[in-house]
XYZ file of C-alpha atoms in Angstrom:
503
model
C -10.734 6.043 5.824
C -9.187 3.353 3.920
C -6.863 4.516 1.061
C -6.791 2.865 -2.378
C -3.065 1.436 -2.723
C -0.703 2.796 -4.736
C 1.784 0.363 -6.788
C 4.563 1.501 -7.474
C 6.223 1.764 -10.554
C 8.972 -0.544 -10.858
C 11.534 -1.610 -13.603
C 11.113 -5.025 -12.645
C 7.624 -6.451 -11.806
C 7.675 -6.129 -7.891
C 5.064 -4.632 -6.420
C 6.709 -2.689 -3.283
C 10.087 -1.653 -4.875
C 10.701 1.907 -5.536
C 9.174 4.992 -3.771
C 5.301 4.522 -2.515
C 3.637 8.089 -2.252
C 1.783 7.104 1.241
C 2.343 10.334 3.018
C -0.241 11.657 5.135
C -0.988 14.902 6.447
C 0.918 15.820 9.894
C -0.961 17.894 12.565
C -2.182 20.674 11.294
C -0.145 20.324 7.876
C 3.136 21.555 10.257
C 5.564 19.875 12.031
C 6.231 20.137 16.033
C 8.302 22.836 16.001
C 11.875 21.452 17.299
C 10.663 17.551 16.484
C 13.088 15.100 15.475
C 11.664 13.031 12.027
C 9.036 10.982 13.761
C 9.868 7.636 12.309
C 10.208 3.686 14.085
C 13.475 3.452 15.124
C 16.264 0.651 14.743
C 15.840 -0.502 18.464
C 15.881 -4.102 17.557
C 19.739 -5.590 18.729
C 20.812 -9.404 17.913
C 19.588 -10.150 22.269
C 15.889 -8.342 21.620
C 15.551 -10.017 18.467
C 15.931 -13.525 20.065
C 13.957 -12.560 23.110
C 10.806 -11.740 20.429
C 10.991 -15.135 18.292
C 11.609 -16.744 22.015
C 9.097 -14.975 24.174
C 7.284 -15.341 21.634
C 7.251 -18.821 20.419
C 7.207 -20.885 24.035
C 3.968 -19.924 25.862
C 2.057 -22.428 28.284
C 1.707 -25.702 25.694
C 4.869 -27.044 26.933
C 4.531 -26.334 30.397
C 0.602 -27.472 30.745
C -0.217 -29.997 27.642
C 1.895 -31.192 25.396
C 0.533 -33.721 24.586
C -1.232 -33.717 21.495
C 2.128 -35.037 19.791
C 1.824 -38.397 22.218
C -1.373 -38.948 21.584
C -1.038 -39.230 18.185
C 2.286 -40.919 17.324
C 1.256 -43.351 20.220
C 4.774 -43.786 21.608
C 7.669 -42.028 24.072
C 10.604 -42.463 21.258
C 7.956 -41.809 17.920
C 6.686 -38.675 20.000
C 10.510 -37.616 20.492
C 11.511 -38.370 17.095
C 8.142 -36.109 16.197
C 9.126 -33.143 18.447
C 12.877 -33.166 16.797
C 11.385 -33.366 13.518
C 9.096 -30.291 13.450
C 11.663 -28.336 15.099
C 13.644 -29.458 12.104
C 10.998 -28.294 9.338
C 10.033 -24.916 11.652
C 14.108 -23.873 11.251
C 13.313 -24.384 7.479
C 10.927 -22.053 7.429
C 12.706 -19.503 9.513
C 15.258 -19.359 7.565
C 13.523 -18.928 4.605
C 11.970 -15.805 6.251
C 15.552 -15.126 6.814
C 16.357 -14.854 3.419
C 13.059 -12.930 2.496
C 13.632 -10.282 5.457
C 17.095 -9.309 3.937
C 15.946 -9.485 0.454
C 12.344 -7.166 1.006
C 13.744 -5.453 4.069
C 10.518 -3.955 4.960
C 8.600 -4.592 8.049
C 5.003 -6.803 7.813
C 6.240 -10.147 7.678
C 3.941 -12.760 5.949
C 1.483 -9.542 4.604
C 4.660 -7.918 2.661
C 5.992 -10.686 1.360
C 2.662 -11.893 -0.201
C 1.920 -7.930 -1.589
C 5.762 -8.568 -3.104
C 4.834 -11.529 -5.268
C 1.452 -12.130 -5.570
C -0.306 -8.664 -5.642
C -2.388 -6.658 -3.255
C -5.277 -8.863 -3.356
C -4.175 -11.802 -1.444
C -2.284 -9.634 1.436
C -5.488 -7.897 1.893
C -7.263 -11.053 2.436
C -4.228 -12.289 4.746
C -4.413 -9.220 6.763
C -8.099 -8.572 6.832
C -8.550 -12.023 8.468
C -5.539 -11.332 10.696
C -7.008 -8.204 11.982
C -10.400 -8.902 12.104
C -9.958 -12.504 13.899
C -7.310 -14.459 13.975
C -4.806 -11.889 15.805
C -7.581 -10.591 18.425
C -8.999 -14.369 19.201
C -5.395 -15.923 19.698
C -3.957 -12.656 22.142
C -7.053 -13.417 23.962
C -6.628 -17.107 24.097
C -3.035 -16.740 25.392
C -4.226 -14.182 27.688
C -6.730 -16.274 29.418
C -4.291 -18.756 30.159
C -2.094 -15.467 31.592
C -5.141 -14.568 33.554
C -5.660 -18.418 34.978
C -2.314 -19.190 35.960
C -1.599 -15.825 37.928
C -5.074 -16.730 39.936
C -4.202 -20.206 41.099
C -2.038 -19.954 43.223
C -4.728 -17.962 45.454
C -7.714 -20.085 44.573
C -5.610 -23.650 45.860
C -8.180 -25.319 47.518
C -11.218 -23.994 45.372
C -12.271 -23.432 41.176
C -11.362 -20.018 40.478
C -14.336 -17.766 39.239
C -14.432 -17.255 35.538
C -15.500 -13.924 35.972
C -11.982 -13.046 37.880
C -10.258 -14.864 35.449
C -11.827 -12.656 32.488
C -11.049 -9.260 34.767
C -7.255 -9.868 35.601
C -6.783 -11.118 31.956
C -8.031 -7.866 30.582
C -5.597 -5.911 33.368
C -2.619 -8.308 31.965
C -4.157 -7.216 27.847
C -4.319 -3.802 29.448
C -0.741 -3.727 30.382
C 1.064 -5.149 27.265
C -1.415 -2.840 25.109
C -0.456 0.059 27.245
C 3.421 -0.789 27.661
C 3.705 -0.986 23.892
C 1.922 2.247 23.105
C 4.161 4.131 25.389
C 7.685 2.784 24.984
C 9.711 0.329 22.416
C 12.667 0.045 24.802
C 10.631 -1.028 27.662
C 8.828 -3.429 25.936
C 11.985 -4.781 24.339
C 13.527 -4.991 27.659
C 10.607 -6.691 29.728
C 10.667 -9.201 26.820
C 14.367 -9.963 27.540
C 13.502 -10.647 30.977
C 10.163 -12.333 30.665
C 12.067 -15.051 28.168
C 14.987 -15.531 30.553
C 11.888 -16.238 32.544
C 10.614 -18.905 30.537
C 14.714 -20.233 30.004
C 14.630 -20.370 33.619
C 11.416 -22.227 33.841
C 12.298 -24.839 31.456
C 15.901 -25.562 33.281
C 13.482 -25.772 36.540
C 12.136 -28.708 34.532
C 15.682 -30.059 32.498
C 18.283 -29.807 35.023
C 16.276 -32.553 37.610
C 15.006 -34.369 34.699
C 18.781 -34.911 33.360
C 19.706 -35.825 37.555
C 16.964 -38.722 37.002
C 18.750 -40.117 33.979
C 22.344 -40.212 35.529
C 20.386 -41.879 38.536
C 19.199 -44.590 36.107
C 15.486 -43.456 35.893
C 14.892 -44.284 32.574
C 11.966 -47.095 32.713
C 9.755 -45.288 30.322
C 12.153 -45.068 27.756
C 12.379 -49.076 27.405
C 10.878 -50.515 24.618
C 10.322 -46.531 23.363
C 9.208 -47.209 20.001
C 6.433 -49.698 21.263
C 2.751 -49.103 22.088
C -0.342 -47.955 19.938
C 0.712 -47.830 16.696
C 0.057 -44.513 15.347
C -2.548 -44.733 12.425
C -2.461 -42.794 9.222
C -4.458 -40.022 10.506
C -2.877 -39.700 13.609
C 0.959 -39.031 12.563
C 0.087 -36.469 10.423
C -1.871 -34.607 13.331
C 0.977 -35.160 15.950
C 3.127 -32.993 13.213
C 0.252 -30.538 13.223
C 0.281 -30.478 16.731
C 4.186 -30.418 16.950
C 4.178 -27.196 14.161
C 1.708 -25.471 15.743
C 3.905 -25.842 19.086
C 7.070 -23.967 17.104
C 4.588 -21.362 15.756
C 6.027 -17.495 16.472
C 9.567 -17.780 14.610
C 8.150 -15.346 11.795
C 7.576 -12.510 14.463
C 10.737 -10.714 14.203
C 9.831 -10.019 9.975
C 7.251 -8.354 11.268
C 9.791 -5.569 12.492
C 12.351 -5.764 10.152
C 12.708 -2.073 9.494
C 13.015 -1.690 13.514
C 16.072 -4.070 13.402
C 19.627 -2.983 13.955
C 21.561 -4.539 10.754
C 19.096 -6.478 9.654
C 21.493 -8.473 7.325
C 23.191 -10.218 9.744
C 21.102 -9.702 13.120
C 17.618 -11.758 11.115
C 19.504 -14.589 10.210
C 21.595 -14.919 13.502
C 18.729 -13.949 15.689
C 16.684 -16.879 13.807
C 19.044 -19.484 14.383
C 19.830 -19.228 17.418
C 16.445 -19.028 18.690
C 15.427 -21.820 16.770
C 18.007 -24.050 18.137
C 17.459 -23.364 21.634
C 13.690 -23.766 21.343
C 13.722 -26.601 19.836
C 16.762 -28.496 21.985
C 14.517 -26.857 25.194
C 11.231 -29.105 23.720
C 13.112 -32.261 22.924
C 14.916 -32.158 26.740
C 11.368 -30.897 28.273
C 9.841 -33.311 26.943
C 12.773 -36.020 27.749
C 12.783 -34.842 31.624
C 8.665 -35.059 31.588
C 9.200 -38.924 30.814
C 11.916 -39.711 33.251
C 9.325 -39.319 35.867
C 5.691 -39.481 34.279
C 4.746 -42.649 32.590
C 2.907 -41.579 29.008
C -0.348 -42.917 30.300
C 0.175 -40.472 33.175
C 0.956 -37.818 31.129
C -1.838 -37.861 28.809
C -4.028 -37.879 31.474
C -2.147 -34.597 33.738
C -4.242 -31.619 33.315
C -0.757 -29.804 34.151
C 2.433 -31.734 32.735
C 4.489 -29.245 34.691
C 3.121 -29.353 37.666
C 2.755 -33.082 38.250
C 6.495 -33.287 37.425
C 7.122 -30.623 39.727
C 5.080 -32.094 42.615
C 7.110 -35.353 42.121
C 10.378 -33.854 42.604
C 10.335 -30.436 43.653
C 8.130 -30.756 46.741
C 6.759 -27.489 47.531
C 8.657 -25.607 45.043
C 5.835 -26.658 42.717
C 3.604 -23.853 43.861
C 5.920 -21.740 41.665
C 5.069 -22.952 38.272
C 1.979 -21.424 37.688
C 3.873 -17.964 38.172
C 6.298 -19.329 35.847
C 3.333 -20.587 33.294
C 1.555 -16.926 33.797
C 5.021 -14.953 32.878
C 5.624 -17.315 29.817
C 2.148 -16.242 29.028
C 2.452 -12.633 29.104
C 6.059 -13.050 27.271
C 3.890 -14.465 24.597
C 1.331 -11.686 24.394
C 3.740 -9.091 24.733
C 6.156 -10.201 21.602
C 2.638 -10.918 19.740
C 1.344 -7.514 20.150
C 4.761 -5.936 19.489
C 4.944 -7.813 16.156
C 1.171 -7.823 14.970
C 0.806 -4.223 15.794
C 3.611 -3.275 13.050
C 1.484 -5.657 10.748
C -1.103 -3.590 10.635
C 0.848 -0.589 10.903
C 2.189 -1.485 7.250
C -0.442 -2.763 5.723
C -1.849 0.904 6.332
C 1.190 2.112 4.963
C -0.026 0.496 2.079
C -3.321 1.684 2.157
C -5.056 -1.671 2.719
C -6.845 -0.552 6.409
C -7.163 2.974 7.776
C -4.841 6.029 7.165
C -4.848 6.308 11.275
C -3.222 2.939 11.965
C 0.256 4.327 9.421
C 0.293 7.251 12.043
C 3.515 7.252 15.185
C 3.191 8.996 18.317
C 5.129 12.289 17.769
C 7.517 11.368 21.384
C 7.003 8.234 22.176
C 7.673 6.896 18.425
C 5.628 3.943 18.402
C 2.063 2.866 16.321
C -0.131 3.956 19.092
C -3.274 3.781 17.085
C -2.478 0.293 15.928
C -1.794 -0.633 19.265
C -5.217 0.860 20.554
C -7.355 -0.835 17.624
C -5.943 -4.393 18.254
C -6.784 -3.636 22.069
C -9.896 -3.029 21.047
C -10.583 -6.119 19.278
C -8.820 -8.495 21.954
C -11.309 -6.874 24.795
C -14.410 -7.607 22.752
C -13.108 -11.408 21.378
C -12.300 -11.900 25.332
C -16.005 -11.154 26.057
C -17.923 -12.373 23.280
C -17.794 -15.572 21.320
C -16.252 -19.077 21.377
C -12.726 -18.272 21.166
C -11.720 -21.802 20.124
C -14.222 -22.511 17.516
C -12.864 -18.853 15.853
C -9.086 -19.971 15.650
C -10.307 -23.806 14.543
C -12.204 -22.392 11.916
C -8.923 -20.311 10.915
C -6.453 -22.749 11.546
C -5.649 -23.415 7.992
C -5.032 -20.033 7.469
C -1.917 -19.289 8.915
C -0.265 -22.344 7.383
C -1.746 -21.371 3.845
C -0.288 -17.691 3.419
C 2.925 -18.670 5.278
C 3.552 -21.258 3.242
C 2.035 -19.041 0.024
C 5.265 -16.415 1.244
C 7.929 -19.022 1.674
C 6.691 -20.206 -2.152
C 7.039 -16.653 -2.778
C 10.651 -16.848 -2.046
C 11.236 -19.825 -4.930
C 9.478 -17.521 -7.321
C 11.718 -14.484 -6.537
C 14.606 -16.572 -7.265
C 13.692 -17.521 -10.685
C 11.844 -13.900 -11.521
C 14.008 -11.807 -10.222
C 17.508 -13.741 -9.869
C 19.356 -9.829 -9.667
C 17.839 -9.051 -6.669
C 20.399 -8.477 -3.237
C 20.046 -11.428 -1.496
C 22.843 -11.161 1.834
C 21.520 -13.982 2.988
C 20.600 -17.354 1.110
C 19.229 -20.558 1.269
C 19.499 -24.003 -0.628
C 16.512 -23.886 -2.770
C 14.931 -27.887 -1.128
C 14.398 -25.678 2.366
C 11.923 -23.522 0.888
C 10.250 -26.163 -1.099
C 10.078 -28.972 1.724
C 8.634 -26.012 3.955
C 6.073 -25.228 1.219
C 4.901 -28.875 0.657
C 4.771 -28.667 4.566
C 2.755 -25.819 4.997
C 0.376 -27.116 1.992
C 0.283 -30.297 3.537
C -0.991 -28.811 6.486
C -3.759 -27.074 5.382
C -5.054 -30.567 3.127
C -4.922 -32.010 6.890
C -7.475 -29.052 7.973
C -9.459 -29.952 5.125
C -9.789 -33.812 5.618
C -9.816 -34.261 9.218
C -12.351 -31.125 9.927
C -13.996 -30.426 6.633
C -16.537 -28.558 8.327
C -14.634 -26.199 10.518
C -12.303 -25.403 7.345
C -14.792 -25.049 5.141
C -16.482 -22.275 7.399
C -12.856 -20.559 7.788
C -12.568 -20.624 3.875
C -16.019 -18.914 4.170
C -14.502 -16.534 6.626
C -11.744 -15.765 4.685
C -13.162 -14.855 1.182
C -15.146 -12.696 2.800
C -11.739 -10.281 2.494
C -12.421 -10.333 -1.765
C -15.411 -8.026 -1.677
C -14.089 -5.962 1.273
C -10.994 -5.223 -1.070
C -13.150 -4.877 -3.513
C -15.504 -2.238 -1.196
C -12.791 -0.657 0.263
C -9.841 -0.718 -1.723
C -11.000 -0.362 -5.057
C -14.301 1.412 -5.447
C -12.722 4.822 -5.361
C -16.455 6.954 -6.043
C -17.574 7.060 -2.625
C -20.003 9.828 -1.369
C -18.787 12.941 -0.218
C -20.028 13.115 2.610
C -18.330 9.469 3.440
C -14.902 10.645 2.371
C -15.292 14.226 4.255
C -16.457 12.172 7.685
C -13.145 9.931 7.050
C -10.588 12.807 6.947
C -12.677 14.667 10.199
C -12.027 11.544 12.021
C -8.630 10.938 10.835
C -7.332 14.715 12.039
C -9.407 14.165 15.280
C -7.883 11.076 15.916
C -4.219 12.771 15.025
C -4.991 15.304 17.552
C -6.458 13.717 20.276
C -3.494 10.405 19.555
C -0.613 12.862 19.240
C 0.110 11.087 16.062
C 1.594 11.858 12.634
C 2.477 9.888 9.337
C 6.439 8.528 9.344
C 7.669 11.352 7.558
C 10.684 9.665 5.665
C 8.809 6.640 3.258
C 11.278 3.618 3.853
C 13.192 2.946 0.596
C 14.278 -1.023 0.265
C-alpha cells in the first residue's frame, strides 16, 4: 500500500525538517523480545565511502570504449583537454552534493533533496521513473557487460551464446541482490576490494603507458590539436559523453544516514574520489594513445585489450576478468545506493509501506533489495534496454541539476541553516547551467527519443496523483494492502526503523 505523505510542520518552509510520523506497525504490534532498535547503521567509514563513489563510478567505458569523447572533439589533445574538463565540472557537482549531504543529512540523495525544496511532487516523479526504469534498465545494462566479459575468456575462438550471457548475468544480479540483502559489512568490504580491483586494472594500463613516454613513444601526440575539426554539434556531445563517463559521484548521498561523521567523511570521501577518477581517465586515456593511433582506437571494439595485446603479450587474456570485476563493482555500489533510495522515499510514503521495512538481524532494506531484483530480472529479459535509458537520458541530468539548483535556493531561503561544509556559490551555478545544458542537448540532437522520455516521465503526475493523493480508496483495496504488508513482514523478517531519523 502506498501511504499519503505526511509534511511536516516546520517553522521555516522545508518540507523534511522536524519529526515525520512514518512509523509502521512491527510484527505483530511487539518487538523481538531481546532485539536491539532495528535501525541502518553508521557502517559507512572515510575507505567504504570512496570505494562506493569509485566502484561505483569506473565500470567497463574506460576499459572497452571510450571513445565517444574522440569522436566528437576530433582530436588526441581536444579529446584530453575534454576528459580533464568534465572531470573538472563532475567535482563541481560533487561537491555541491557535499554541501547538501551535511546540510539535509538524510539518506536519498537526488529524491531528498528535491522533496527539501521543491515539494513532494517532483521527487515522486524523480523516483517513480527511477524505480520503475531507469534504475532496473541501467543495473541490467552494466550487468550484461558483467555477464560478457566473465564468458570470454572461455568462448576465445568462438561468439559466445546470448542465451549464456543472459544466465550468468542474472547469477552475477543474483549475487549482488543477495549479498546486499544479507549483510552491509560484506558488501562494503567486497566493494573495497572490487575497486582496488579496478585501481589495479587501470595501473595495468598507466604504469606501461608512462614506460612508452620515457621511451620516446609519443608520435600520436604530435600535432595533438590537429585533425577533424570538431563541429558545433559534436563538442557539446563529446562533453555529454565525457559527463556521462564521471556519472556515480552522487551515490554515497544516497546513504548519508549510514555514514560515520558524515560532516567531514562526505566531503573528504568526495574529493578524493573525484581526484583519483578523474587523474586515472586523463592518464588511461594518455597511455591508450602512446600505443594506439586515434584512427585505431575508434575503430577497437576493446580499447583495453588491443593495448594490452600490444604490450602485455599474453597477459592480455586477463583484462576481461579485470573488465567483468569493474563491472560487478559497479552493480554492487549501484544497488547498495539505489536500494536506500527507495527505501526513503517509502519512508516518505511516496512507494509501498514494505520497502521502509529492515530485516530485524541482518539490518538492511531487504524488501527494497528484493523489489529492485525483481525489476532488473524482468528489464534483463524483456525489452530494448538501450532505447529505455536513451529515452531517459535527460532525466538524470534534469533532477540532478534541479537538486544542485536546490542548493542556491537554500542559501538565499534559508541562509540560518547548519551548513559544515560550503561551497563558493559559481560551483553550483556552473554545474546547474551544465546539467540544463545537457538536457537542451537531449532535446536538439534526439528530439524524438526525449520527447518519448518526457512522455515517460509525466506519466509519474497522475500516479502521484492516484496514489499519493486520492486518499478514498475502497475498503476492500486498503484491507488487501495491510494483509499483504503483515504477510510480507512475516514471511521478510522485517519491521519499520523504529527511531524516525531527526536532521
Amino acid at each position: 500500500m502506498v501511504r499519503k505523505a505526511v509534511a511536516s510542520t516546520i517553522s521555516n518552509g522545508g518540507y523534511l525538517q522536524g519529526s515525520v510520523n512514518t512509523r509502521l506497525s512491527s510484527l505483530g504490534g511487539k518487538e523481538p523480545p531481546g532485539q536491539e532498535k532495528v535501525v541502518l547503521k553508521r557502517k559507512i567509514s572515510l575507505l567504504r565511502g570512496i570505494s562506493i563513489i569509485i566502484g561505483t563510478i569506473i565500470g567497463a567505458g574506460i576499459f572497452i570504449s571510450p571513445k565517444g569523447v574522440l569522436q566528437n572533439t576530433g582530436s588526441v589533445g581536444l579529446s584530453l583537454v575534454v576528459w580533464t574538463v568534465c572531470g573538472v565540472l563532475s567535482l563541481f557537482g560533487a561537491l555541491s552534493y557535499a554541501e547538501l549531504g551535511t546540510t539535509i543529512r538524510k539518506s536519498g540523495g537526488h529524491y531528498t533533496y528535491i522533496l527539501e525544496v521543491f515539494g513532494p511532487l517532483p521527487a515522486f516523479v524523480r523516483v517513480w521513473v527511477e524505480l520503475l526504469i531507469i534504475r532496473p534498465a541501467a543495473t541490467a545494462v552494466i550487468s550484461l557487460a558483467f555477464g560478457r566479459y566473465i564468458l570470454e575468456p572461455f568462448f576465445i575462438q568462438c561468439e559466445i551464446p546470448e542465451l549464456a550471457v543472459k544466465l550468468i548475468t542474472a547469477v552475477g544480479i543474483t549475487v549482488v541482490m543477495v549479498l546486499n540483502g544479507m549483510s552491509v559489512s560484506w558488501s562494503a568490504r567486497i566493494q573495497i576490494f572490487l575497486t582496488f580491483c579496478k585501481l589495479t586494472a587501470i595501473l595495468i594500463i598507466i604504469v606501461p603507458g608512462v614506460m612508452q613516454l620515457i621511451k620516446g613513444q609519443t608520435q600520436h601526440f604530435k600535432d595533438a590539436f590537429s585533425g577533424r575539426d570538431a563541429s558545433i554539434m559534436g563538442l557539446p556531445l563529446a562533453f555529454y559523453y565525457g559527463m556521462y563517463a564521471y556519472a556515480g559521484w552522487f551515490y554515497l548521498n544516497f546513504v548519508t544516514e549510514e555514514v560515520e561523521n558524515p560532516e567531514k567523511t562526505i566531503p573528504l570521501a568526495i574529493c578524493i574520489s573525484m581526484a583519483v577518477v578523474t587523474i586515472g581517465y586523463v592518464l588511461t586515456n594518455v597511455a591508450y594513445f602512446t600505443t594506439i593511433s586515434a584512427e585505431e582506437l575508434l575503430l577497437s571494439e576493446a580499447v583495453a585489450v588491443t593495448f594490452s595485446e600490444r604490450l602485455l603479450g599474453n597477459f592480455s587474456v586477463a583484462v576481461p576478468i579485470f573488465v567483468a570485476l569493474s563491472c560487478f563493482g559497479s552493480m554492487n555500489g549501484g544497488v547498495f545506493a539505489v536500494s536506500r533510495l527507495f527505501y526513503v522515499a517509502s519512508r516518505e510514503g511516496h512507494l509501498p509501506e514494505i520497502l521502509s521495512m529492515i530485516h530485524i538481524r541482518k539490518h538492511t532494506p531487504l524488501p527494497a533489495v528484493i523489489v529492485l531484483h525483481s525489476l532488473t530480472m524482468v528489464m534483463l529479459f524483456s525489452g530494448d534496454l538501450y532505447s529505455l535509458l536513451n529515452f531517459l537520458s535527460f532525466a538524470r541530468w534534469l533532477f540532478i541539476g534541479l537538486a544542485v539548483a536546490g542548493l542556491i535556493y537554500l542559501r538565499y531561503k534559508r541562509p540560518d541553516m547548519h551548513r559544515p561544509f560550503k561551497v563558493p556559490l559559481f560551483i553550483p551555478a556552473l554545474f546547474s547551467f551544465t546539467c540544463l545544458f545537457m538536457v537542451a542537448l537531449s532535446l536538439y540532437s534526439d528530439p524524438f527519443s526525449t520527447g518519448i522520455g518526457f512522455i515517460i516521465t509525466l506519466t509519474g503526475v497522475p500516479a502521484y496523483y492516484l496514489f499519493i493523493i486520492w486518499d478514498k480508496k475502497p475498503r476492500w483495496f486498503r484491507r488487501m494492502s495491510d494483509i499483504t504488508t503483515r504477510t510480507l513482514q512475516i514471511i521478510l523478517e522485517v519491521v519499520p526503523e523504529e527511531d524516525c531519523h531527526k536532521l
